[in-house]
Coordinates of C-alpha atoms in Angstrom, one line a residue:
M4 CA -3.0 1.1 -16.0
G5 CA -2.2 2.2 -16.3
K6 CA -3.9 4.7 -20.0
L7 CA -3.5 1.6 -19.7
A8 CA -3.7 1.1 -21.9
T9 CA 0.0 2.2 -21.2
P10 CA 0.9 1.3 -17.8
S11 CA 1.3 5.1 -16.9
D12 CA -2.5 6.1 -18.6
I13 CA -4.3 3.0 -18.6
G14 CA -6.9 5.1 -19.6
P15 CA -9.5 8.4 -20.1
G16 CA -9.7 9.9 -16.5
M17 CA -9.3 13.3 -14.5
D18 CA -8.0 16.1 -16.7
R19 CA -4.8 16.7 -15.9
R20 CA -5.0 20.6 -15.9
R21 CA -8.2 20.5 -13.0
F22 CA -5.7 17.6 -11.1
L23 CA -2.9 19.7 -11.2
Q24 CA -5.2 22.6 -9.8
A25 CA -7.1 20.3 -7.2
I26 CA -3.7 19.7 -5.8
G27 CA -2.4 23.4 -5.5
A28 CA -5.6 23.9 -3.6
A29 CA -4.9 21.0 -0.9
G30 CA -1.3 22.9 -0.8
L31 CA 0.6 19.8 -2.3
A32 CA 2.9 19.0 -6.0
A33 CA 1.3 15.7 -7.2
G34 CA 2.9 13.0 -7.9
F35 CA 4.4 9.5 -7.7
A36 CA 4.0 5.8 -9.1
A37 CA 4.3 2.5 -9.2
S38 CA 2.7 -0.9 -8.9
V39 CA -0.6 -2.6 -9.1
S40 CA -1.3 -6.2 -8.6
A41 CA -0.6 -7.9 -11.2
C42 CA -2.8 -11.4 -13.8
G43 CA -2.6 -14.4 -13.1
G44 CA 1.2 -16.2 -13.4
P45 CA 4.3 -18.1 -11.2
Q46 CA 5.4 -16.5 -7.4
S47 CA 9.2 -15.9 -7.4
T48 CA 10.9 -18.8 -6.6
R49 CA 13.3 -16.9 -4.3
D50 CA 11.4 -15.9 -1.4
S51 CA 12.8 -13.1 1.0
E52 CA 13.6 -14.2 3.9
G53 CA 16.1 -11.3 5.6
G54 CA 18.6 -11.2 7.7
G55 CA 17.5 -10.8 11.0
G56 CA 13.8 -10.6 12.2
V57 CA 10.9 -8.4 11.4
D58 CA 11.1 -4.3 12.0
K59 CA 7.4 -2.8 12.7
D60 CA 8.6 0.5 12.6
G61 CA 10.8 0.5 9.6
T62 CA 10.9 2.1 6.2
I63 CA 10.3 0.4 2.5
E64 CA 12.5 2.0 0.0
A65 CA 11.2 1.8 -3.4
G66 CA 12.3 3.0 -7.0
I67 CA 9.0 3.5 -9.2
S68 CA 9.3 3.6 -13.1
Y69 CA 5.7 6.1 -13.8
A70 CA 5.1 9.3 -12.1
L71 CA 1.3 10.6 -11.9
S72 CA -1.0 11.8 -14.0
T73 CA -4.1 11.7 -12.7
G74 CA -6.4 12.0 -9.1
F75 CA -6.4 9.1 -6.7
D76 CA -10.5 9.3 -6.9
P77 CA -10.8 4.9 -7.9
M78 CA -13.4 5.8 -9.6
I79 CA -12.1 7.6 -12.4
A80 CA -8.2 6.4 -11.8
S81 CA -6.5 5.5 -14.4
S82 CA -2.2 5.9 -14.1
A83 CA -0.2 2.6 -12.9
A84 CA 1.1 6.0 -10.0
V85 CA -2.0 5.6 -8.7
L86 CA -3.4 2.3 -8.8
A87 CA -0.5 1.2 -7.0
A88 CA -1.4 3.6 -4.6
N89 CA -4.6 2.5 -4.0
L90 CA -4.1 -0.5 -4.3
H91 CA -2.7 0.4 -0.9
V92 CA -4.7 2.9 0.2
F93 CA -8.4 1.4 -0.4
E94 CA -10.7 -1.6 -0.5
G95 CA -12.6 -3.3 -2.2
L96 CA -15.7 -5.3 -0.5
V97 CA -13.6 -8.0 -2.2
D98 CA -10.1 -7.8 -2.8
L99 CA -7.2 -9.8 -5.8
D100 CA -5.0 -11.0 -4.5
P101 CA -2.0 -9.2 -5.9
V102 CA 0.8 -12.2 -6.8
T103 CA -2.3 -14.8 -7.5
R104 CA -5.5 -13.1 -8.6
E105 CA -7.4 -15.5 -5.6
P106 CA -10.5 -13.2 -5.1
Y107 CA -10.4 -12.2 -0.5
P108 CA -12.5 -10.5 1.5
A109 CA -11.1 -7.2 1.9
L110 CA -13.8 -4.6 3.9
A111 CA -16.4 -7.5 3.2
A112 CA -16.7 -10.3 6.1
K113 CA -16.7 -13.1 4.2
L114 CA -17.0 -13.6 0.0
P115 CA -20.3 -12.5 -1.3
E116 CA -23.5 -14.7 -0.2
K117 CA -26.0 -15.7 -3.2
V118 CA -29.5 -15.3 -2.6
D119 CA -30.7 -16.4 -5.7
D120 CA -29.9 -16.0 -9.4
T121 CA -29.6 -12.0 -9.5
T122 CA -29.0 -11.5 -5.8
W123 CA -26.6 -11.0 -3.6
R124 CA -25.5 -10.1 -0.1
V125 CA -22.5 -8.6 1.6
T126 CA -21.5 -8.2 4.9
L127 CA -19.1 -6.0 6.5
R128 CA -16.4 -7.0 8.7
E129 CA -17.0 -6.2 12.2
G130 CA -14.3 -2.5 13.0
A131 CA -13.7 -1.1 10.0
T132 CA -12.6 2.4 9.8
W133 CA -11.5 5.2 7.4
H134 CA -8.3 6.6 7.9
D135 CA -10.1 9.6 9.2
G136 CA -11.3 7.5 12.6
S137 CA -14.9 7.0 10.8
K138 CA -16.8 4.0 10.3
V139 CA -17.3 2.6 7.4
T140 CA -20.7 1.7 6.4
A141 CA -23.5 0.2 4.7
D142 CA -23.9 3.6 3.3
D143 CA -20.8 4.0 2.1
V144 CA -20.9 0.8 0.0
V145 CA -23.9 2.3 -1.5
F146 CA -22.5 5.3 -2.5
S147 CA -19.5 3.9 -3.8
F148 CA -21.5 1.5 -6.8
T149 CA -24.5 4.3 -7.2
R150 CA -21.8 7.0 -8.1
I151 CA -20.3 4.5 -10.8
I152 CA -22.8 3.1 -12.4
A153 CA -25.6 6.0 -12.4
P154 CA -26.4 7.0 -16.2
D155 CA -24.2 10.1 -16.5
S156 CA -21.5 8.2 -14.7
T157 CA -18.2 8.5 -16.9
S158 CA -15.9 6.1 -14.7
L159 CA -13.7 4.1 -16.5
M160 CA -15.5 0.8 -13.6
K161 CA -18.9 1.3 -15.2
Q162 CA -17.8 -0.9 -18.5
F163 CA -16.9 -3.6 -16.3
L164 CA -20.5 -4.0 -14.1
P165 CA -22.8 -3.7 -16.9
F166 CA -24.9 -6.4 -15.1
L167 CA -25.5 -4.9 -11.9
A168 CA -29.0 -3.0 -11.8
G169 CA -28.4 -1.4 -8.0
V170 CA -27.2 -1.4 -5.1
T171 CA -29.7 -0.8 -1.1
K172 CA -28.9 -1.1 2.1
I173 CA -30.3 -3.4 4.3
D174 CA -28.5 -2.1 7.6
D175 CA -24.9 -0.6 8.8
K176 CA -23.6 -3.4 8.1
T177 CA -24.9 -5.3 4.8
A178 CA -25.8 -4.6 1.4
E179 CA -27.7 -6.0 -1.4
F180 CA -26.5 -5.9 -4.4
K181 CA -29.8 -6.6 -7.8
L182 CA -28.5 -8.1 -10.6
K183 CA -29.9 -7.9 -14.0
Y184 CA -28.7 -11.0 -15.0
P185 CA -27.5 -13.8 -13.4
F186 CA -23.5 -13.5 -13.8
A187 CA -21.3 -16.5 -12.2
L188 CA -18.0 -13.9 -11.9
F189 CA -20.0 -11.5 -9.4
P190 CA -17.9 -12.1 -6.5
E191 CA -14.5 -11.3 -7.9
R192 CA -15.7 -8.2 -9.6
V193 CA -16.5 -6.0 -7.2
S194 CA -13.0 -5.9 -6.9
V195 CA -13.2 -3.3 -9.1
T196 CA -15.2 -1.2 -7.4
K197 CA -13.3 0.1 -4.4
I198 CA -15.4 2.1 -1.4
V199 CA -14.9 5.6 -0.2
P200 CA -16.3 7.2 2.7
K201 CA -19.8 9.2 1.6
A202 CA -18.9 12.0 3.1
V203 CA -15.8 12.6 2.5
V204 CA -16.4 12.6 -0.8
E205 CA -19.6 15.2 -1.1
A206 CA -17.9 17.8 1.2
N207 CA -15.1 18.2 -1.5
S208 CA -14.3 15.7 -4.3
Q209 CA -11.3 17.5 -5.7
A210 CA -9.9 17.5 -1.8
F211 CA -10.9 13.9 -1.8
D212 CA -8.8 13.0 -5.6
S213 CA -6.1 15.2 -4.6
L214 CA -5.3 13.5 -1.5
P215 CA -7.7 10.5 -0.5
T216 CA -9.2 9.2 2.6
G217 CA -9.0 5.0 2.2
S218 CA -10.0 2.1 4.9
G219 CA -7.1 0.0 3.1
P220 CA -3.5 -0.4 5.9
Y221 CA -1.8 2.3 4.5
K222 CA -2.6 6.5 4.3
I223 CA -1.3 9.0 2.1
V224 CA 1.0 11.7 3.7
E225 CA 3.0 13.4 1.4
A226 CA 2.8 14.0 -2.3
T227 CA 5.9 15.0 -4.2
K228 CA 5.7 15.7 -7.5
D229 CA 8.8 14.8 -9.5
D230 CA 10.6 13.6 -5.8
K231 CA 8.5 11.0 -4.2
M232 CA 5.3 9.7 -2.0
V233 CA 5.1 9.2 1.5
F234 CA 2.4 6.7 3.3
E235 CA 2.4 6.3 6.5
R236 CA 0.7 2.6 8.5
H237 CA -3.1 2.8 9.0
D238 CA -2.6 2.2 13.0
A239 CA -6.5 1.1 13.6
Y240 CA -6.8 -1.0 10.2
N241 CA -8.4 -4.4 11.6
G242 CA -8.2 -6.3 8.0
P243 CA -6.7 -9.1 6.3
R244 CA -3.6 -7.6 5.0
P245 CA -2.2 -5.3 7.8
A246 CA 0.2 -2.2 7.2
L247 CA 4.0 -4.1 8.3
A248 CA 5.6 -1.2 8.4
K249 CA 5.6 2.0 9.5
K250 CA 6.3 4.0 6.4
M251 CA 6.7 3.6 2.7
N252 CA 8.7 5.7 0.8
W253 CA 8.0 5.9 -3.0
R254 CA 11.0 7.6 -5.2
F255 CA 10.4 8.2 -8.8
L256 CA 13.1 7.1 -11.1
T257 CA 11.4 7.3 -14.5
D258 CA 14.6 7.2 -15.8
P259 CA 16.1 3.8 -16.1
A260 CA 19.5 4.2 -15.0
A261 CA 18.5 6.0 -12.1
R262 CA 16.4 2.7 -10.6
A263 CA 19.2 -0.1 -11.9
T264 CA 21.8 2.7 -9.8
A265 CA 19.1 3.2 -6.5
I266 CA 19.3 -0.9 -6.1
E267 CA 22.2 -1.2 -6.3
S268 CA 23.2 1.4 -3.9
A269 CA 21.1 0.0 -1.2
R270 CA 19.4 3.9 -1.5
V271 CA 15.7 1.4 -2.4
H272 CA 14.8 -2.2 -1.3
A273 CA 12.8 -2.5 -4.7
I274 CA 12.2 -1.5 -8.2
E275 CA 10.2 -2.3 -10.7
D276 CA 10.7 -2.3 -14.4
V277 CA 14.0 -2.9 -14.5
P278 CA 16.2 -2.2 -17.7
Y279 CA 16.7 -5.5 -19.3
L280 CA 20.4 -4.6 -20.3
D281 CA 20.9 -4.2 -16.3
V282 CA 18.9 -7.5 -15.4
D283 CA 22.6 -9.9 -15.1
R284 CA 24.8 -7.5 -13.6
L285 CA 22.1 -6.1 -10.9
A286 CA 21.7 -10.0 -10.4
K287 CA 24.7 -10.1 -8.8
T288 CA 23.9 -8.3 -5.6
A289 CA 20.2 -8.3 -5.6
S290 CA 17.4 -10.6 -6.3
V291 CA 16.1 -10.0 -10.1
E292 CA 13.3 -12.1 -11.9
S293 CA 11.3 -11.8 -14.8
V294 CA 7.9 -13.0 -14.5
Q295 CA 5.6 -13.6 -17.3
S296 CA 2.8 -10.9 -17.4
F297 CA -0.3 -10.3 -20.0
G298 CA 1.4 -6.5 -20.2
L299 CA 1.2 -6.2 -23.9
L300 CA 2.4 -5.0 -26.0
F301 CA -0.7 -4.0 -28.3
M302 CA -1.0 -2.1 -32.3
M303 CA -4.1 -0.5 -32.7
F304 CA -5.3 1.7 -35.7
N305 CA -7.8 4.0 -36.9
C306 CA -10.5 2.0 -37.9
K307 CA -12.3 5.4 -39.2
Q308 CA -9.3 6.5 -41.5
K309 CA -8.5 5.0 -45.2
P310 CA -6.9 2.2 -45.4
F311 CA -7.1 1.1 -42.3
D312 CA -10.7 0.4 -42.5
D313 CA -9.8 -2.9 -44.4
K314 CA -8.8 -5.2 -42.4
R315 CA -6.3 -6.7 -44.3
V316 CA -3.8 -3.4 -43.8
R317 CA -4.2 -3.9 -40.8
Q318 CA -3.3 -7.8 -41.1
A319 CA -0.8 -6.7 -43.2
L320 CA 0.7 -4.5 -41.1
F321 CA 0.9 -7.3 -38.1
Y322 CA 2.8 -10.2 -40.8
A323 CA 5.3 -7.2 -41.9
T324 CA 6.5 -6.7 -38.3
D325 CA 9.3 -9.1 -37.1
L326 CA 8.2 -9.8 -33.2
N327 CA 11.6 -12.8 -33.1
K328 CA 14.1 -9.8 -33.9
I329 CA 12.3 -7.0 -31.4
I330 CA 12.3 -9.6 -28.4
S331 CA 16.0 -10.8 -29.1
T332 CA 16.9 -7.4 -30.1
A333 CA 15.2 -5.1 -27.5
L334 CA 14.0 -6.8 -24.8
L335 CA 16.9 -9.4 -24.9
G336 CA 14.1 -12.8 -24.9
N337 CA 11.7 -11.0 -21.5
A338 CA 8.7 -11.2 -24.5
A339 CA 7.1 -14.2 -26.3
P340 CA 5.0 -13.0 -29.7
A341 CA 0.7 -13.1 -29.6
T342 CA -0.8 -16.5 -30.3
S343 CA -4.2 -14.9 -29.0
F344 CA -5.8 -11.9 -27.0
V345 CA -4.4 -13.6 -23.6
Q346 CA -0.5 -15.1 -22.8
E347 CA -0.3 -18.6 -22.5
G348 CA -0.5 -19.9 -19.5
H349 CA -3.3 -17.6 -18.8
P350 CA -6.4 -19.9 -17.9
G351 CA -8.4 -18.1 -20.7
Y352 CA -5.7 -18.5 -22.9
R353 CA -6.4 -20.9 -26.6
R354 CA -4.9 -20.0 -29.2
A355 CA -6.5 -17.7 -31.4
K356 CA -7.7 -18.9 -35.2
T357 CA -5.0 -16.1 -37.1
V358 CA -1.4 -16.1 -35.8
Y359 CA 0.9 -13.3 -37.0
T360 CA 3.6 -14.7 -37.6
Y361 CA 6.9 -13.1 -40.0
D362 CA 5.9 -12.7 -43.1
P363 CA 6.5 -9.8 -45.1
A364 CA 5.5 -11.3 -49.1
K365 CA 2.3 -11.9 -47.4
A366 CA 2.4 -8.0 -45.9
K367 CA 2.9 -7.1 -49.6
T368 CA 0.7 -9.1 -51.2
L369 CA -2.5 -7.6 -48.5
L370 CA -1.3 -4.0 -49.3
A371 CA -1.9 -4.8 -53.0
A372 CA -4.8 -6.7 -52.9
A373 CA -6.4 -3.3 -50.6
G374 CA -5.1 -1.2 -53.3
A375 CA -1.9 0.6 -50.3
S376 CA 1.4 -0.2 -52.1
N377 CA 2.8 3.1 -51.5
L378 CA 1.6 3.6 -47.9
A379 CA 3.4 6.2 -45.9
V380 CA 2.4 5.5 -42.3
T381 CA 3.0 7.7 -39.2
L382 CA 3.3 5.8 -36.2
V383 CA 3.1 7.1 -32.8
T384 CA 4.4 5.1 -29.8
T385 CA 5.2 6.6 -26.2
D386 CA 8.5 7.2 -25.1
T387 CA 8.6 4.1 -21.9
G388 CA 12.2 3.2 -22.1
W389 CA 11.4 -0.3 -23.3
V390 CA 9.0 0.3 -26.3
K391 CA 11.1 3.1 -27.7
D392 CA 13.8 0.4 -27.8
C393 CA 11.1 -1.6 -30.1
A394 CA 9.7 1.4 -32.2
P395 CA 12.6 1.7 -34.5
L396 CA 13.2 -2.1 -35.3
I397 CA 9.3 -2.0 -36.3
K398 CA 10.4 1.1 -38.7
E399 CA 12.6 -1.2 -40.6
S400 CA 10.4 -4.0 -41.2
W401 CA 7.4 -2.1 -42.3
D402 CA 10.2 0.1 -44.1
A403 CA 11.4 -3.2 -45.6
I404 CA 8.3 -4.1 -47.2
G405 CA 7.7 -0.4 -48.6
V406 CA 5.7 1.6 -46.3
S407 CA 7.4 4.1 -45.8
T408 CA 7.2 5.1 -41.8
T409 CA 7.9 8.0 -39.7
L410 CA 8.4 7.7 -35.7
D411 CA 5.8 9.8 -33.8
I412 CA 7.5 9.2 -30.4
G413 CA 5.9 11.5 -27.3
Q414 CA 5.5 11.4 -23.4
S415 CA 1.6 8.9 -22.8
G416 CA -0.4 11.3 -21.7
G417 CA -0.1 13.9 -24.8
Q418 CA -0.3 11.2 -27.2
Y419 CA -3.7 9.9 -26.0
K420 CA -4.5 13.7 -25.6
E421 CA -3.4 15.8 -28.3
K422 CA -3.9 12.6 -30.8
I423 CA -5.1 9.2 -30.0
D424 CA -8.5 10.5 -28.2
T425 CA -8.9 13.6 -31.0
G426 CA -8.3 11.5 -33.9
R427 CA -5.7 12.9 -35.4
F428 CA -3.7 9.1 -35.9
Q429 CA -3.4 6.2 -38.3
V430 CA -1.4 3.7 -36.5
M431 CA -0.3 3.3 -32.2
V432 CA 2.0 1.0 -30.9
A433 CA 1.7 1.3 -27.1
P434 CA 2.2 -0.9 -24.1
G435 CA -1.3 -2.2 -21.8
D436 CA -2.2 -4.0 -19.2
P437 CA -5.6 -4.0 -17.9
S438 CA -5.3 -6.7 -15.7
V439 CA -4.4 -4.7 -12.9
F440 CA -7.9 -4.4 -12.4
G441 CA -9.0 -8.3 -12.7
N442 CA -7.2 -11.4 -14.2
D443 CA -10.7 -12.7 -16.1
V444 CA -11.3 -12.5 -19.7
D445 CA -15.0 -10.3 -20.1
L446 CA -12.9 -8.0 -18.2
L447 CA -9.8 -7.8 -20.1
L448 CA -11.5 -7.9 -23.6
R449 CA -14.2 -5.6 -22.2
W450 CA -11.6 -3.3 -21.6
W451 CA -10.5 -2.5 -25.5
F452 CA -13.9 -4.1 -27.3
V453 CA -16.1 -2.3 -24.7
G454 CA -16.9 1.8 -24.5
T455 CA -14.0 3.9 -24.7
W456 CA -11.9 2.6 -26.8
M457 CA -14.1 1.1 -28.8
D458 CA -15.7 4.4 -29.6
T459 CA -12.8 7.2 -29.6
R460 CA -10.0 5.8 -29.7
H461 CA -9.3 2.6 -32.6
R462 CA -12.9 3.7 -33.5
W463 CA -13.7 -0.1 -34.5
A464 CA -17.6 0.5 -33.0
G465 CA -20.9 0.3 -35.2
T466 CA -19.0 -2.2 -37.7
P467 CA -20.5 -6.0 -38.2
E468 CA -17.9 -7.3 -36.6
A469 CA -18.0 -5.4 -33.1
T470 CA -21.2 -5.8 -32.4
K471 CA -20.9 -9.4 -32.9
V472 CA -17.8 -9.2 -30.5
S473 CA -19.9 -7.2 -27.6
A474 CA -22.8 -10.0 -28.7
L475 CA -20.9 -12.8 -27.7
L476 CA -18.7 -10.9 -24.5
D477 CA -22.5 -10.4 -23.4
Q478 CA -23.5 -14.3 -24.1
A479 CA -20.6 -15.6 -22.0
A480 CA -21.4 -13.0 -19.0
R481 CA -24.5 -14.7 -19.0
E482 CA -23.6 -18.3 -19.3
A483 CA -22.9 -20.4 -15.9
D484 CA -21.7 -23.8 -18.1
A485 CA -17.1 -22.7 -18.0
D486 CA -16.8 -24.4 -20.5
K487 CA -19.4 -22.8 -22.8
Q488 CA -18.3 -19.9 -21.4
R489 CA -14.6 -20.4 -22.3
A490 CA -16.1 -21.3 -26.2
L491 CA -17.6 -18.1 -26.9
W492 CA -14.6 -16.3 -25.2
G493 CA -12.4 -18.4 -27.7
E494 CA -15.2 -17.2 -30.6
A495 CA -14.3 -13.4 -29.4
Y496 CA -10.6 -14.1 -29.4
D497 CA -10.8 -15.7 -33.4
L498 CA -12.6 -12.6 -34.9
I499 CA -10.5 -10.1 -33.0
S500 CA -7.5 -11.4 -34.0
E501 CA -9.1 -11.5 -37.7
E502 CA -9.7 -8.2 -37.7
A503 CA -7.7 -6.7 -35.6
P504 CA -8.6 -3.3 -35.3
L505 CA -6.5 -3.3 -31.6
Y506 CA -4.4 -6.5 -30.9
P507 CA -1.1 -7.6 -28.9
L508 CA 1.7 -7.9 -30.7
L509 CA 3.7 -9.8 -27.5
H510 CA 3.1 -10.1 -23.9
R511 CA 6.7 -9.4 -22.2
K512 CA 7.8 -10.5 -19.3
L513 CA 8.1 -8.4 -16.3
P514 CA 12.0 -8.0 -14.3
T515 CA 12.2 -6.7 -10.8
A516 CA 15.0 -6.5 -8.4
W517 CA 15.1 -6.3 -4.6
N518 CA 16.8 -6.7 -1.6
P519 CA 16.1 -10.0 0.4
K520 CA 18.1 -9.0 3.3
T521 CA 16.0 -5.7 4.1
L522 CA 12.4 -7.6 2.9
K523 CA 10.5 -9.7 4.5
D524 CA 8.2 -12.0 1.7
F525 CA 8.8 -9.7 -1.4
K526 CA 7.0 -10.9 -4.2
P527 CA 7.4 -10.0 -7.8
L528 CA 4.4 -8.8 -9.8
P529 CA 3.3 -10.0 -13.3
T530 CA 2.4 -6.8 -14.0
T531 CA 3.1 -3.2 -14.1
G532 CA 4.5 -2.1 -10.5
L533 CA 5.1 -3.1 -6.8
S534 CA 2.9 -4.5 -4.0
F535 CA 4.0 -4.2 -0.1
L536 CA 0.9 -5.6 0.8
G537 CA 2.4 -8.3 3.6
V538 CA 5.7 -7.3 3.1
S539 CA 8.1 -5.7 6.2
R540 CA 11.8 -4.5 7.1
T541 CA 13.6 -6.6 8.1
S542 CA 16.2 -5.4 11.7

């Protein structure tokens, strides 16, 4: 979410050329975008009542701000667009409510049952079917988890399941999970794995990746690059979140002005990522709400390249950044400066030992002590609208302390592929939000400080401090006492905030707009995207 750590590119996934070739082979162009569930946050204060009754045969029209950049296979999916679609198309055994982030049984008949400290058992709900009409079985469950945790797996989800030793079939409706060690968060963590049809994936994995078969309330029937994604109701769905509309059209509206015009003209019923400058105007004709999110603007360094291997240089650029000016000028107040790894209000929040306030004098002192007084930096950023608004102000702050700063703004996927993942960068500022996968602290920390990001992006792996962070996460994962677990996470916050290989500058608020006369029970999300689970059209 994602790339995630950018909203449109959550992480390394399927090679784009291979994906587009697969789309062509399936006779499709590819595309779409949107949403995804969020981290914890307030629900809408203005519930959508609609102007009439529910139209069960209605069509929901949505304006999406991000385009497709990976395939749909949930084992490797990484773009926010795909994760949004998969929210409606696939189910986990357990899913997280898009707004509250509370776990609920999805494909499972009830929440996982604990057999002993390292054994859990899950029973599927009766009558669950795939979009092609075949039954969901325990074989599909075993297949979905086993391919993720396999030794040669490159799945993004693997880093979230370090505790899982294996999964076995008890009978057609029951699967048993064996853990390497006790893990108290198991019931909600299994939500990171969406269950997929073994027979369909094994028959043609590329076709599945291009146009997926799921068990969720909606199925994708059309994907047209740079145009729209079309969903239709899965009439045989018998789960807890049925489709309340017959059809959905998600239109790619990557241009901020186009999204604002679309909601204002009633071409669409809801849009994500409302341009901050348009919030007040759109509020006159639609419901608009900004929700505080975990979603952050982070700064990341190539810790293998001098002088950024010195934490004093990394700290200096944080102290040199005038966040209050950036938030008030570029984001019109729709963000909060980071005071910890997670945002204030998050259940796992604790103020970090190091909090970066604007202190140009301290920044200069740190650079001088590190022997980097005449530093020249190329700052890599993405072309996301609000990020582009922040970038010149960051450059202004750094130039003011004598750091010669050049901006390199480009499309997210290209920036990661050509510069970040090849190690040809110094500093990057970009958006990110792994809370699309889950909201617990362990997951959020592991996204950036275990695996891919640590090894091949900020390249902090192998340092004593990185090893310490990994040890703290592993120790916390095994800790049954909640207070002790939070204390261990707090130690990780302190260490990461001081070392700053990758650290948030701010946590932003996400403005969403919708028409309460045409949508019933719509809620804005504290994460990138839109969710239409439980949402209906009005007649």
